[in-house]
C-alpha positions as protocol buffer text, in pm:
chain_id: "A"
residue {
  index: 1
  type: GLY
  ca { x: 17595 y: 13203 z: 22229 }
}
residue {
  index: 2
  type: GLU
  ca { x: 17434 y: 13521 z: 22357 }
}
residue {
  index: 3
  type: LEU
  ca { x: 17123 y: 13655 z: 22187 }
}
residue {
  index: 4
  type: ALA
  ca { x: 17174 y: 13982 z: 22005 }
}
residue {
  index: 5
  type: ARG
  ca { x: 16995 y: 14278 z: 22166 }
}
residue {
  index: 6
  type: LEU
  ca { x: 16765 y: 14505 z: 21968 }
}
residue {
  index: 7
  type: ASP
  ca { x: 16864 y: 14830 z: 22141 }
}
residue {
  index: 8
  type: THR
  ca { x: 16821 y: 15071 z: 21853 }
}
residue {
  index: 9
  type: MET
  ca { x: 16533 y: 15292 z: 21747 }
}
residue {
  index: 10
  type: VAL
  ca { x: 16503 y: 15236 z: 21372 }
}
residue {
  index: 11
  type: THR
  ca { x: 16282 y: 15439 z: 21140 }
}
residue {
  index: 12
  type: VAL
  ca { x: 16228 y: 15324 z: 20783 }
}
residue {
  index: 13
  type: VAL
  ca { x: 16148 y: 15615 z: 20550 }
}
residue {
  index: 14
  type: ASP
  ca { x: 15963 y: 15544 z: 20227 }
}
residue {
  index: 15
  type: GLY
  ca { x: 16175 y: 15773 z: 20009 }
}
residue {
  index: 16
  type: PRO
  ca { x: 15935 y: 15836 z: 19718 }
}
residue {
  index: 17
  type: ARG
  ca { x: 15636 y: 15901 z: 19949 }
}
residue {
  index: 18
  type: PHE
  ca { x: 15793 y: 16092 z: 20237 }
}
residue {
  index: 19
  type: LEU
  ca { x: 15743 y: 16449 z: 20118 }
}
residue {
  index: 20
  type: SER
  ca { x: 15395 y: 16390 z: 19978 }
}
residue {
  index: 21
  type: ASP
  ca { x: 15284 y: 16229 z: 20306 }
}
residue {
  index: 22
  type: PHE
  ca { x: 15454 y: 16504 z: 20503 }
}
residue {
  index: 23
  type: GLY
  ca { x: 15258 y: 16775 z: 20324 }
}
residue {
  index: 24
  type: SER
  ca { x: 14929 y: 16589 z: 20283 }
}
residue {
  index: 25
  type: GLY
  ca { x: 14752 y: 16736 z: 20586 }
}
residue {
  index: 26
  type: ASP
  ca { x: 14586 y: 16398 z: 20653 }
}
residue {
  index: 27
  type: ASP
  ca { x: 14521 y: 16285 z: 21009 }
}
residue {
  index: 28
  type: LEU
  ca { x: 14603 y: 15936 z: 21128 }
}
residue {
  index: 29
  type: LEU
  ca { x: 14231 y: 15865 z: 21153 }
}
residue {
  index: 30
  type: ASP
  ca { x: 14193 y: 15953 z: 20784 }
}
residue {
  index: 31
  type: ARG
  ca { x: 14428 y: 15665 z: 20703 }
}
residue {
  index: 32
  type: GLY
  ca { x: 14286 y: 15425 z: 20962 }
}
residue {
  index: 33
  type: LEU
  ca { x: 14606 y: 15450 z: 21167 }
}
residue {
  index: 34
  type: GLY
  ca { x: 14481 y: 15621 z: 21484 }
}
residue {
  index: 35
  type: LEU
  ca { x: 14531 y: 15453 z: 21820 }
}
residue {
  index: 36
  type: ASP
  ca { x: 14167 y: 15527 z: 21902 }
}
residue {
  index: 37
  type: ASP
  ca { x: 13884 y: 15758 z: 21795 }
}
residue {
  index: 38
  type: GLU
  ca { x: 14042 y: 16050 z: 21985 }
}
residue {
  index: 39
  type: ASP
  ca { x: 14387 y: 16026 z: 21827 }
}
residue {
  index: 40
  type: ASP
  ca { x: 14405 y: 16365 z: 21655 }
}
residue {
  index: 41
  type: ARG
  ca { x: 14767 y: 16348 z: 21538 }
}
residue {
  index: 42
  type: SER
  ca { x: 14846 y: 16416 z: 21175 }
}
residue {
  index: 43
  type: ILE
  ca { x: 15054 y: 16202 z: 20941 }
}
residue {
  index: 44
  type: ALA
  ca { x: 15319 y: 16477 z: 20951 }
}
residue {
  index: 45
  type: ASP
  ca { x: 15325 y: 16466 z: 21334 }
}
residue {
  index: 46
  type: LEU
  ca { x: 15388 y: 16092 z: 21328 }
}
residue {
  index: 47
  type: LEU
  ca { x: 15659 y: 16117 z: 21060 }
}
residue {
  index: 48
  type: VAL
  ca { x: 15844 y: 16389 z: 21251 }
}
residue {
  index: 49
  type: ASP
  ca { x: 15830 y: 16197 z: 21579 }
}
residue {
  index: 50
  type: GLN
  ca { x: 15966 y: 15885 z: 21413 }
}
residue {
  index: 51
  type: VAL
  ca { x: 16248 y: 16070 z: 21238 }
}
residue {
  index: 52
  type: GLU
  ca { x: 16357 y: 16287 z: 21531 }
}
residue {
  index: 53
  type: LEU
  ca { x: 16376 y: 16000 z: 21781 }
}
residue {
  index: 54
  type: ALA
  ca { x: 16549 y: 15749 z: 21554 }
}
residue {
  index: 55
  type: ASP
  ca { x: 16900 y: 15616 z: 21617 }
}
residue {
  index: 56
  type: VAL
  ca { x: 16907 y: 15474 z: 21263 }
}
residue {
  index: 57
  type: LEU
  ca { x: 16723 y: 15621 z: 20963 }
}
residue {
  index: 58
  type: VAL
  ca { x: 16672 y: 15374 z: 20678 }
}
residue {
  index: 59
  type: LEU
  ca { x: 16592 y: 15542 z: 20348 }
}
residue {
  index: 60
  type: ASN
  ca { x: 16404 y: 15272 z: 20156 }
}
residue {
  index: 61
  type: LYS
  ca { x: 16322 y: 15238 z: 19784 }
}
residue {
  index: 62
  type: THR
  ca { x: 16621 y: 15446 z: 19682 }
}
residue {
  index: 63
  type: ASP
  ca { x: 16629 y: 15248 z: 19357 }
}
residue {
  index: 64
  type: LYS
  ca { x: 16312 y: 15435 z: 19256 }
}
residue {
  index: 65
  type: MET
  ca { x: 16466 y: 15777 z: 19318 }
}
residue {
  index: 66
  type: SER
  ca { x: 16720 y: 15982 z: 19126 }
}
residue {
  index: 67
  type: ARG
  ca { x: 17053 y: 16063 z: 19287 }
}
residue {
  index: 68
  type: ARG
  ca { x: 16940 y: 16423 z: 19325 }
}
residue {
  index: 69
  type: GLU
  ca { x: 16614 y: 16318 z: 19498 }
}
residue {
  index: 70
  type: VAL
  ca { x: 16803 y: 16094 z: 19738 }
}
residue {
  index: 71
  type: ALA
  ca { x: 17051 y: 16369 z: 19825 }
}
residue {
  index: 72
  type: ARG
  ca { x: 16771 y: 16624 z: 19877 }
}
residue {
  index: 73
  type: LEU
  ca { x: 16571 y: 16395 z: 20103 }
}
residue {
  index: 74
  type: THR
  ca { x: 16883 y: 16296 z: 20297 }
}
residue {
  index: 75
  type: GLY
  ca { x: 16951 y: 16664 z: 20358 }
}
residue {
  index: 76
  type: ILE
  ca { x: 16600 y: 16716 z: 20496 }
}
residue {
  index: 77
  type: LEU
  ca { x: 16623 y: 16414 z: 20725 }
}
residue {
  index: 78
  type: ARG
  ca { x: 16967 y: 16522 z: 20846 }
}
residue {
  index: 79
  type: LYS
  ca { x: 16823 y: 16860 z: 20942 }
}
residue {
  index: 80
  type: LEU
  ca { x: 16550 y: 16684 z: 21142 }
}
residue {
  index: 81
  type: ASN
  ca { x: 16794 y: 16444 z: 21310 }
}
residue {
  index: 82
  type: GLN
  ca { x: 17163 y: 16532 z: 21317 }
}
residue {
  index: 83
  type: THR
  ca { x: 17282 y: 16233 z: 21520 }
}
residue {
  index: 84
  type: ALA
  ca { x: 17121 y: 15932 z: 21350 }
}
residue {
  index: 85
  type: THR
  ca { x: 17307 y: 15677 z: 21141 }
}
residue {
  index: 86
  type: PHE
  ca { x: 17182 y: 15670 z: 20779 }
}
residue {
  index: 87
  type: ALA
  ca { x: 17139 y: 15370 z: 20550 }
}
residue {
  index: 88
  type: GLN
  ca { x: 16995 y: 15342 z: 20199 }
}
residue {
  index: 89
  type: THR
  ca { x: 16810 y: 15024 z: 20110 }
}
residue {
  index: 90
  type: THR
  ca { x: 16578 y: 14854 z: 19865 }
}
residue {
  index: 91
  type: TYR
  ca { x: 16299 y: 14619 z: 19976 }
}
residue {
  index: 92
  type: GLY
  ca { x: 16369 y: 14720 z: 20338 }
}
residue {
  index: 93
  type: ARG
  ca { x: 16683 y: 14506 z: 20361 }
}
residue {
  index: 94
  type: VAL
  ca { x: 16877 y: 14653 z: 20655 }
}
residue {
  index: 95
  type: PRO
  ca { x: 17224 y: 14525 z: 20762 }
}
residue {
  index: 96
  type: LEU
  ca { x: 17175 y: 14361 z: 21100 }
}
residue {
  index: 97
  type: ASP
  ca { x: 17480 y: 14530 z: 21250 }
}
residue {
  index: 98
  type: LEU
  ca { x: 17291 y: 14861 z: 21222 }
}
residue {
  index: 99
  type: ILE
  ca { x: 17015 y: 14730 z: 21448 }
}
residue {
  index: 100
  type: PHE
  ca { x: 17147 y: 14478 z: 21700 }
}
residue {
  index: 101
  type: ASP
  ca { x: 17390 y: 14543 z: 21987 }
}
residue {
  index: 102
  type: THR
  ca { x: 17463 y: 14899 z: 21876 }
}
residue {
  index: 103
  type: GLY
  ca { x: 17429 y: 15066 z: 22216 }
}
residue {
  index: 104
  type: LEU
  ca { x: 17287 y: 15368 z: 22033 }
}
residue {
  index: 105
  type: PHE
  ca { x: 16961 y: 15411 z: 22223 }
}
residue {
  index: 106
  type: ASP
  ca { x: 16990 y: 15677 z: 22492 }
}
residue {
  index: 107
  type: PHE
  ca { x: 16671 y: 15756 z: 22682 }
}
residue {
  index: 108
  type: LYS
  ca { x: 16827 y: 16068 z: 22833 }
}
residue {
  index: 109
  type: ARG
  ca { x: 16886 y: 16207 z: 22481 }
}
residue {
  index: 110
  type: VAL
  ca { x: 16523 y: 16141 z: 22393 }
}
residue {
  index: 111
  type: GLU
  ca { x: 16409 y: 16331 z: 22702 }
}
residue {
  index: 112
  type: GLN
  ca { x: 16629 y: 16637 z: 22642 }
}
residue {
  index: 113
  type: THR
  ca { x: 16419 y: 16822 z: 22386 }
}
residue {
  index: 114
  type: GLU
  ca { x: 16624 y: 17141 z: 22440 }
}
residue {
  index: 115
  type: ASP
  ca { x: 16911 y: 16962 z: 22261 }
}
residue {
  index: 116
  type: TRP
  ca { x: 16698 y: 16985 z: 21947 }
}
residue {
  index: 117
  type: LEU
  ca { x: 16719 y: 17362 z: 21968 }
}
residue {
  index: 118
  type: ARG
  ca { x: 17094 y: 17373 z: 22033 }
}
residue {
  index: 119
  type: GLU
  ca { x: 17202 y: 17117 z: 21776 }
}
residue {
  index: 120
  type: LEU
  ca { x: 17029 y: 17294 z: 21489 }
}
residue {
  index: 121
  type: GLN
  ca { x: 17210 y: 17622 z: 21531 }
}
residue {
  index: 122
  type: GLY
  ca { x: 17548 y: 17557 z: 21377 }
}
residue {
  index: 123
  type: SER
  ca { x: 17593 y: 17239 z: 21179 }
}
residue {
  index: 124
  type: HIS
  ca { x: 17493 y: 17174 z: 20821 }
}
residue {
  index: 125
  type: THR
  ca { x: 17557 y: 16918 z: 20552 }
}
residue {
  index: 126
  type: PRO
  ca { x: 17654 y: 16964 z: 20186 }
}
residue {
  index: 127
  type: GLU
  ca { x: 17303 y: 16856 z: 20083 }
}
residue {
  index: 128
  type: THR
  ca { x: 17147 y: 17145 z: 20274 }
}
residue {
  index: 129
  type: GLU
  ca { x: 17356 y: 17398 z: 20084 }
}
residue {
  index: 130
  type: GLU
  ca { x: 17299 y: 17251 z: 19738 }
}
residue {
  index: 131
  type: TYR
  ca { x: 16924 y: 17197 z: 19769 }
}
residue {
  index: 132
  type: GLY
  ca { x: 16827 y: 17505 z: 19967 }
}
residue {
  index: 133
  type: ILE
  ca { x: 16754 y: 17311 z: 20286 }
}
residue {
  index: 134
  type: GLY
  ca { x: 16822 y: 17526 z: 20588 }
}
residue {
  index: 135
  type: SER
  ca { x: 16727 y: 17631 z: 20937 }
}
residue {
  index: 136
  type: PHE
  ca { x: 16721 y: 17948 z: 21141 }
}
residue {
  index: 137
  type: VAL
  ca { x: 16635 y: 18045 z: 21497 }
}
residue {
  index: 138
  type: TYR
  ca { x: 16386 y: 18322 z: 21571 }
}
residue {
  index: 139
  type: ARG
  ca { x: 16457 y: 18490 z: 21907 }
}
residue {
  index: 140
  type: ARG
  ca { x: 16285 y: 18793 z: 22055 }
}
residue {
  index: 141
  type: ARG
  ca { x: 16240 y: 18925 z: 22410 }
}
residue {
  index: 142
  type: ARG
  ca { x: 15887 y: 19067 z: 22407 }
}
residue {
  index: 143
  type: PRO
  ca { x: 15551 y: 18883 z: 22405 }
}
residue {
  index: 144
  type: PHE
  ca { x: 15321 y: 18804 z: 22115 }
}
residue {
  index: 145
  type: HIS
  ca { x: 14977 y: 18961 z: 22084 }
}
residue {
  index: 146
  type: PRO
  ca { x: 14762 y: 18642 z: 22068 }
}
residue {
  index: 147
  type: GLY
  ca { x: 14510 y: 18793 z: 21829 }
}
residue {
  index: 148
  type: ARG
  ca { x: 14772 y: 18889 z: 21572 }
}
residue {
  index: 149
  type: LEU
  ca { x: 14952 y: 18558 z: 21617 }
}
residue {
  index: 150
  type: ALA
  ca { x: 14629 y: 18364 z: 21558 }
}
residue {
  index: 151
  type: ALA
  ca { x: 14582 y: 18553 z: 21230 }
}
residue {
  index: 152
  type: VAL
  ca { x: 14931 y: 18451 z: 21118 }
}
residue {
  index: 153
  type: PHE
  ca { x: 14862 y: 18089 z: 21214 }
}
residue {
  index: 154
  type: GLU
  ca { x: 14562 y: 18085 z: 20980 }
}
residue {
  index: 155
  type: GLY
  ca { x: 14801 y: 18098 z: 20687 }
}
residue {
  index: 156
  type: CYS
  ca { x: 15117 y: 17899 z: 20643 }
}
residue {
  index: 157
  type: PHE
  ca { x: 15487 y: 17970 z: 20658 }
}
residue {
  index: 158
  type: GLU
  ca { x: 15623 y: 17933 z: 20307 }
}
residue {
  index: 159
  type: GLY
  ca { x: 15885 y: 17661 z: 20269 }
}
residue {
  index: 160
  type: VAL
  ca { x: 15870 y: 17551 z: 20635 }
}
residue {
  index: 161
  type: LEU
  ca { x: 15875 y: 17175 z: 20693 }
}
residue {
  index: 162
  type: ARG
  ca { x: 15929 y: 17179 z: 21067 }
}
residue {
  index: 163
  type: ALA
  ca { x: 15931 y: 17433 z: 21349 }
}
residue {
  index: 164
  type: LYS
  ca { x: 15954 y: 17392 z: 21722 }
}
residue {
  index: 165
  type: GLY
  ca { x: 16021 y: 17602 z: 22029 }
}
residue {
  index: 166
  type: VAL
  ca { x: 15888 y: 17819 z: 22309 }
}
residue {
  index: 167
  type: VAL
  ca { x: 15638 y: 18104 z: 22276 }
}
residue {
  index: 168
  type: TRP
  ca { x: 15559 y: 18390 z: 22514 }
}
residue {
  index: 169
  type: LEU
  ca { x: 15196 y: 18504 z: 22493 }
}
residue {
  index: 170
  type: ALA
  ca { x: 15109 y: 18838 z: 22653 }
}
residue {
  index: 171
  type: THR
  ca { x: 14776 y: 18709 z: 22789 }
}
residue {
  index: 172
  type: ARG
  ca { x: 14930 y: 18393 z: 22938 }
}
residue {
  index: 173
  type: HIS
  ca { x: 15224 y: 18552 z: 23112 }
}
residue {
  index: 174
  type: GLU
  ca { x: 15292 y: 18275 z: 23363 }
}
residue {
  index: 175
  type: VAL
  ca { x: 15305 y: 17976 z: 23125 }
}
residue {
  index: 176
  type: ALA
  ca { x: 15539 y: 17908 z: 22833 }
}
residue {
  index: 177
  type: GLY
  ca { x: 15377 y: 17797 z: 22509 }
}
residue {
  index: 178
  type: ALA
  ca { x: 15519 y: 17497 z: 22321 }
}
residue {
  index: 179
  type: LEU
  ca { x: 15484 y: 17549 z: 21946 }
}
residue {
  index: 180
  type: SER
  ca { x: 15518 y: 17259 z: 21704 }
}
residue {
  index: 181
  type: ILE
  ca { x: 15478 y: 17273 z: 21326 }
}
residue {
  index: 182
  type: ALA
  ca { x: 15509 y: 16960 z: 21111 }
}
residue {
  index: 183
  type: GLY
  ca { x: 15407 y: 17009 z: 20751 }
}
residue {
  index: 184
  type: ASP
  ca { x: 15056 y: 17154 z: 20757 }
}
residue {
  index: 185
  type: SER
  ca { x: 15002 y: 17055 z: 21121 }
}
residue {
  index: 186
  type: LEU
  ca { x: 15040 y: 17322 z: 21389 }
}
residue {
  index: 187
  type: SER
  ca { x: 14990 y: 17296 z: 21765 }
}
residue {
  index: 188
  type: LEU
  ca { x: 15043 y: 17545 z: 22046 }
}
residue {
  index: 189
  type: GLU
  ca { x: 15014 y: 17388 z: 22391 }
}
residue {
  index: 190
  type: PRO
  ca { x: 15116 y: 17477 z: 22748 }
}
residue {
  index: 191
  type: GLY
  ca { x: 15477 y: 17383 z: 22810 }
}
residue {
  index: 192
  type: GLY
  ca { x: 15496 y: 17452 z: 23183 }
}
residue {
  index: 193
  type: PRO
  ca { x: 15556 y: 17767 z: 23389 }
}
residue {
  index: 194
  type: TRP
  ca { x: 15833 y: 18011 z: 23307 }
}
residue {
  index: 195
  type: LEU
  ca { x: 16112 y: 17996 z: 23563 }
}
residue {
  index: 196
  type: ALA
  ca { x: 16041 y: 18362 z: 23638 }
}
residue {
  index: 197
  type: ALA
  ca { x: 15693 y: 18259 z: 23756 }
}
residue {
  index: 198
  type: LEU
  ca { x: 15831 y: 18017 z: 24017 }
}
residue {
  index: 199
  type: ASP
  ca { x: 15953 y: 18073 z: 24372 }
}
residue {
  index: 200
  type: GLN
  ca { x: 16305 y: 18206 z: 24315 }
}
residue {
  index: 201
  type: ALA
  ca { x: 16424 y: 18059 z: 24646 }
}
residue {
  index: 202
  type: GLU
  ca { x: 16360 y: 17712 z: 24506 }
}
residue {
  index: 203
  type: LEU
  ca { x: 16568 y: 17784 z: 24197 }
}
residue {
  index: 204
  type: ALA
  ca { x: 16870 y: 17867 z: 24413 }
}
residue {
  index: 205
  type: ASP
  ca { x: 16897 y: 17500 z: 24516 }
}
residue {
  index: 206
  type: ASP
  ca { x: 16944 y: 17376 z: 24158 }
}
residue {
  index: 207
  type: PRO
  ca { x: 17291 y: 17447 z: 24011 }
}
residue {
  index: 208
  type: GLU
  ca { x: 17191 y: 17342 z: 23657 }
}
residue {
  index: 209
  type: THR
  ca { x: 16892 y: 17576 z: 23662 }
}
residue {
  index: 210
  type: LEU
  ca { x: 17105 y: 17860 z: 23796 }
}
residue {
  index: 211
  type: GLU
  ca { x: 17353 y: 17809 z: 23511 }
}
residue {
  index: 212
  type: TRP
  ca { x: 17067 y: 17824 z: 23259 }
}
residue {
  index: 213
  type: VAL
  ca { x: 16924 y: 18132 z: 23429 }
}
residue {
  index: 214
  type: GLY
  ca { x: 17261 y: 18304 z: 23403 }
}
residue {
  index: 215
  type: ARG
  ca { x: 17259 y: 18261 z: 23027 }
}
residue {
  index: 216
  type: ILE
  ca { x: 16906 y: 18369 z: 22938 }
}
residue {
  index: 217
  type: TRP
  ca { x: 16774 y: 18584 z: 23224 }
}
residue {
  index: 218
  type: GLU
  ca { x: 16667 y: 18944 z: 23170 }
}
residue {
  index: 219
  type: PRO
  ca { x: 16584 y: 19184 z: 23456 }
}
residue {
  index: 220
  type: ASP
  ca { x: 16226 y: 19272 z: 23359 }
}
residue {
  index: 221
  type: HIS
  ca { x: 16080 y: 18938 z: 23254 }
}
residue {
  index: 222
  type: GLY
  ca { x: 16329 y: 18666 z: 23348 }
}
residue {
  index: 223
  type: ASP
  ca { x: 16344 y: 18375 z: 23104 }
}
residue {
  index: 224
  type: ARG
  ca { x: 16032 y: 18473 z: 22908 }
}
residue {
  index: 225
  type: ARG
  ca { x: 16114 y: 18486 z: 22538 }
}
residue {
  index: 226
  type: GLN
  ca { x: 16036 y: 18371 z: 22185 }
}
residue {
  index: 227
  type: GLU
  ca { x: 16275 y: 18097 z: 22070 }
}
residue {
  index: 228
  type: LEU
  ca { x: 16168 y: 17905 z: 21762 }
}
residue {
  index: 229
  type: VAL
  ca { x: 16371 y: 17686 z: 21526 }
}
residue {
  index: 230
  type: PHE
  ca { x: 16252 y: 17667 z: 21165 }
}
residue {
  index: 231
  type: ILE
  ca { x: 16359 y: 17399 z: 20915 }
}
residue {
  index: 232
  type: GLY
  ca { x: 16255 y: 17409 z: 20553 }
}
residue {
  index: 233
  type: ILE
  ca { x: 16337 y: 17437 z: 20186 }
}
residue {
  index: 234
  type: GLU
  ca { x: 16414 y: 17779 z: 20039 }
}
residue {
  index: 235
  type: MET
  ca { x: 16240 y: 17950 z: 20328 }
}
residue {
  index: 236
  type: PRO
  ca { x: 16196 y: 18329 z: 20297 }
}
residue {
  index: 237
  type: GLN
  ca { x: 16353 y: 18391 z: 20638 }
}
residue {
  index: 238
  type: GLU
  ca { x: 16316 y: 18768 z: 20634 }
}
residue {
  index: 239
  type: ALA
  ca { x: 15947 y: 18745 z: 20543 }
}
residue {
  index: 240
  type: ILE
  ca { x: 15876 y: 18487 z: 20815 }
}
residue {
  index: 241
  type: GLU
  ca { x: 16058 y: 18697 z: 21073 }
}
residue {
  index: 242
  type: ALA
  ca { x: 15866 y: 19007 z: 20960 }
}
residue {
  index: 243
  type: GLU
  ca { x: 15534 y: 18824 z: 21001 }
}
residue {
  index: 244
  type: LEU
  ca { x: 15626 y: 18718 z: 21353 }
}
residue {
  index: 245
  type: ASP
  ca { x: 15766 y: 19061 z: 21441 }
}
residue {
  index: 246
  type: GLY
  ca { x: 15428 y: 19205 z: 21346 }
}
residue {
  index: 247
  type: CYS
  ca { x: 15275 y: 18989 z: 21620 }
}
residue {
  index: 248
  type: LEU
  ca { x: 15499 y: 19127 z: 21895 }
}
residue {
  index: 249
  type: LEU
  ca { x: 15351 y: 19387 z: 22128 }
}
residue {
  index: 250
  type: THR
  ca { x: 15408 y: 19745 z: 22019 }
}
residue {
  index: 251
  type: ASP
  ca { x: 15582 y: 19993 z: 22248 }
}
residue {
  index: 252
  type: ALA
  ca { x: 15243 y: 20133 z: 22351 }
}
residue {
  index: 253
  type: GLU
  ca { x: 15111 y: 19785 z: 22430 }
}
residue {
  index: 254
  type: MET
  ca { x: 15424 y: 19701 z: 22626 }
}
residue {
  index: 255
  type: ALA
  ca { x: 15375 y: 20017 z: 22832 }
}
residue {
  index: 256
  type: SER
  ca { x: 15036 y: 19896 z: 22958 }
}
residue {
  index: 257
  type: GLY
  ca { x: 15211 y: 19623 z: 23157 }
}
residue {
  index: 258
  type: VAL
  ca { x: 15101 y: 19271 z: 23248 }
}
residue {
  index: 259
  type: SER
  ca { x: 14765 y: 19393 z: 23386 }
}
residue {
  index: 260
  type: GLY
  ca { x: 14689 y: 19565 z: 23055 }
}
residue {
  index: 261
  type: TRP
  ca { x: 14801 y: 19264 z: 22851 }
}
residue {
  index: 262
  type: ALA
  ca { x: 14543 y: 19046 z: 23024 }
}
residue {
  index: 263
  type: SER
  ca { x: 14262 y: 19234 z: 22846 }
}
residue {
  index: 264
  type: LEU
  ca { x: 14401 y: 19180 z: 22494 }
}
residue {
  index: 265
  type: ASP
  ca { x: 14197 y: 18980 z: 22244 }
}
residue {
  index: 266
  type: ASP
  ca { x: 14297 y: 18614 z: 22271 }
}
residue {
  index: 267
  type: PRO
  ca { x: 14123 y: 18383 z: 22019 }
}
residue {
  index: 268
  type: LEU
  ca { x: 14375 y: 18101 z: 22057 }
}
residue {
  index: 269
  type: PRO
  ca { x: 14249 y: 17771 z: 22206 }
}
residue {
  index: 270
  type: GLY
  ca { x: 14250 y: 17772 z: 22584 }
}
residue {
  index: 271
  type: TRP
  ca { x: 14503 y: 17582 z: 22790 }
}
residue {
  index: 272
  type: ILE
  ca { x: 14409 y: 17339 z: 23064 }
}
residue {
  index: 273
  type: ALA
  ca { x: 14628 y: 17367 z: 23369 }
}
residue {
  index: 274
  type: PRO
  ca { x: 14815 y: 17039 z: 23444 }
}
residue {
  index: 275
  type: GLU
  ca { x: 14637 y: 16990 z: 23777 }
}
residue {
  index: 276
  type: GLU
  ca { x: 14297 y: 17025 z: 23605 }
}
residue {
  index: 277
  type: ASP
  ca { x: 14396 y: 16787 z: 23325 }
}
residue {
  index: 278
  type: GLU
  ca { x: 14479 y: 16515 z: 23575 }
}
residue {
  index: 279
  type: LEU
  ca { x: 14142 y: 16524 z: 23753 }
}
């Protein structure tokens, strides 16, 4: 007969260790797991990548966890990945029909990272309500002062397990920042130019882009914005939003315009333009 096809991305989660590993702050190199000497990813980064991209999440060693612990962890994983199929196992025994010939893997879904932002805005599971697991979206339409934002990044956001989204820095007006937080690991990297920084004539030839522009465009600064999704346990949402609001430019700073913003203190790590990175 035909051979069964392994067409499913499966992630096995060690239930008892997941949260401790997630919050350990260890790098892959600390555990001897790095791809090479320059692999600077953290354990939390790797765990998040594996959970978010999985078609099937296997929660292993559930026999060593209480029912409450299993429900709490399931709620966290469901917040990180709302579309995966869940299975609970002991000794890693996974039913084969969850792995072979499922047709679950969809490369287009993996590529569409914006779906991550949209999917987290409305749905929830009973576990998230009972165990204080939740998410919220932070949206603002003025830029961050990089100096004040760097000071906030030196601390940590209480209760936050995961955050991801786009950041508008006043001193880097043409390029969107891509913020990612996983446990104690935080990165802010260039995510590509804002649409407002591109030739608008080129945008007119792309119907999908025009539809997106129609939803988020503002007259003064186009699509530039702060849009961050936070996931965590008993997060003090108002306090986190207040911290970030304190990083936004004041009215006086806004009045100085883009030319004035360029002279603001910017202690954040520099960004290498894509064309320079490829040389």
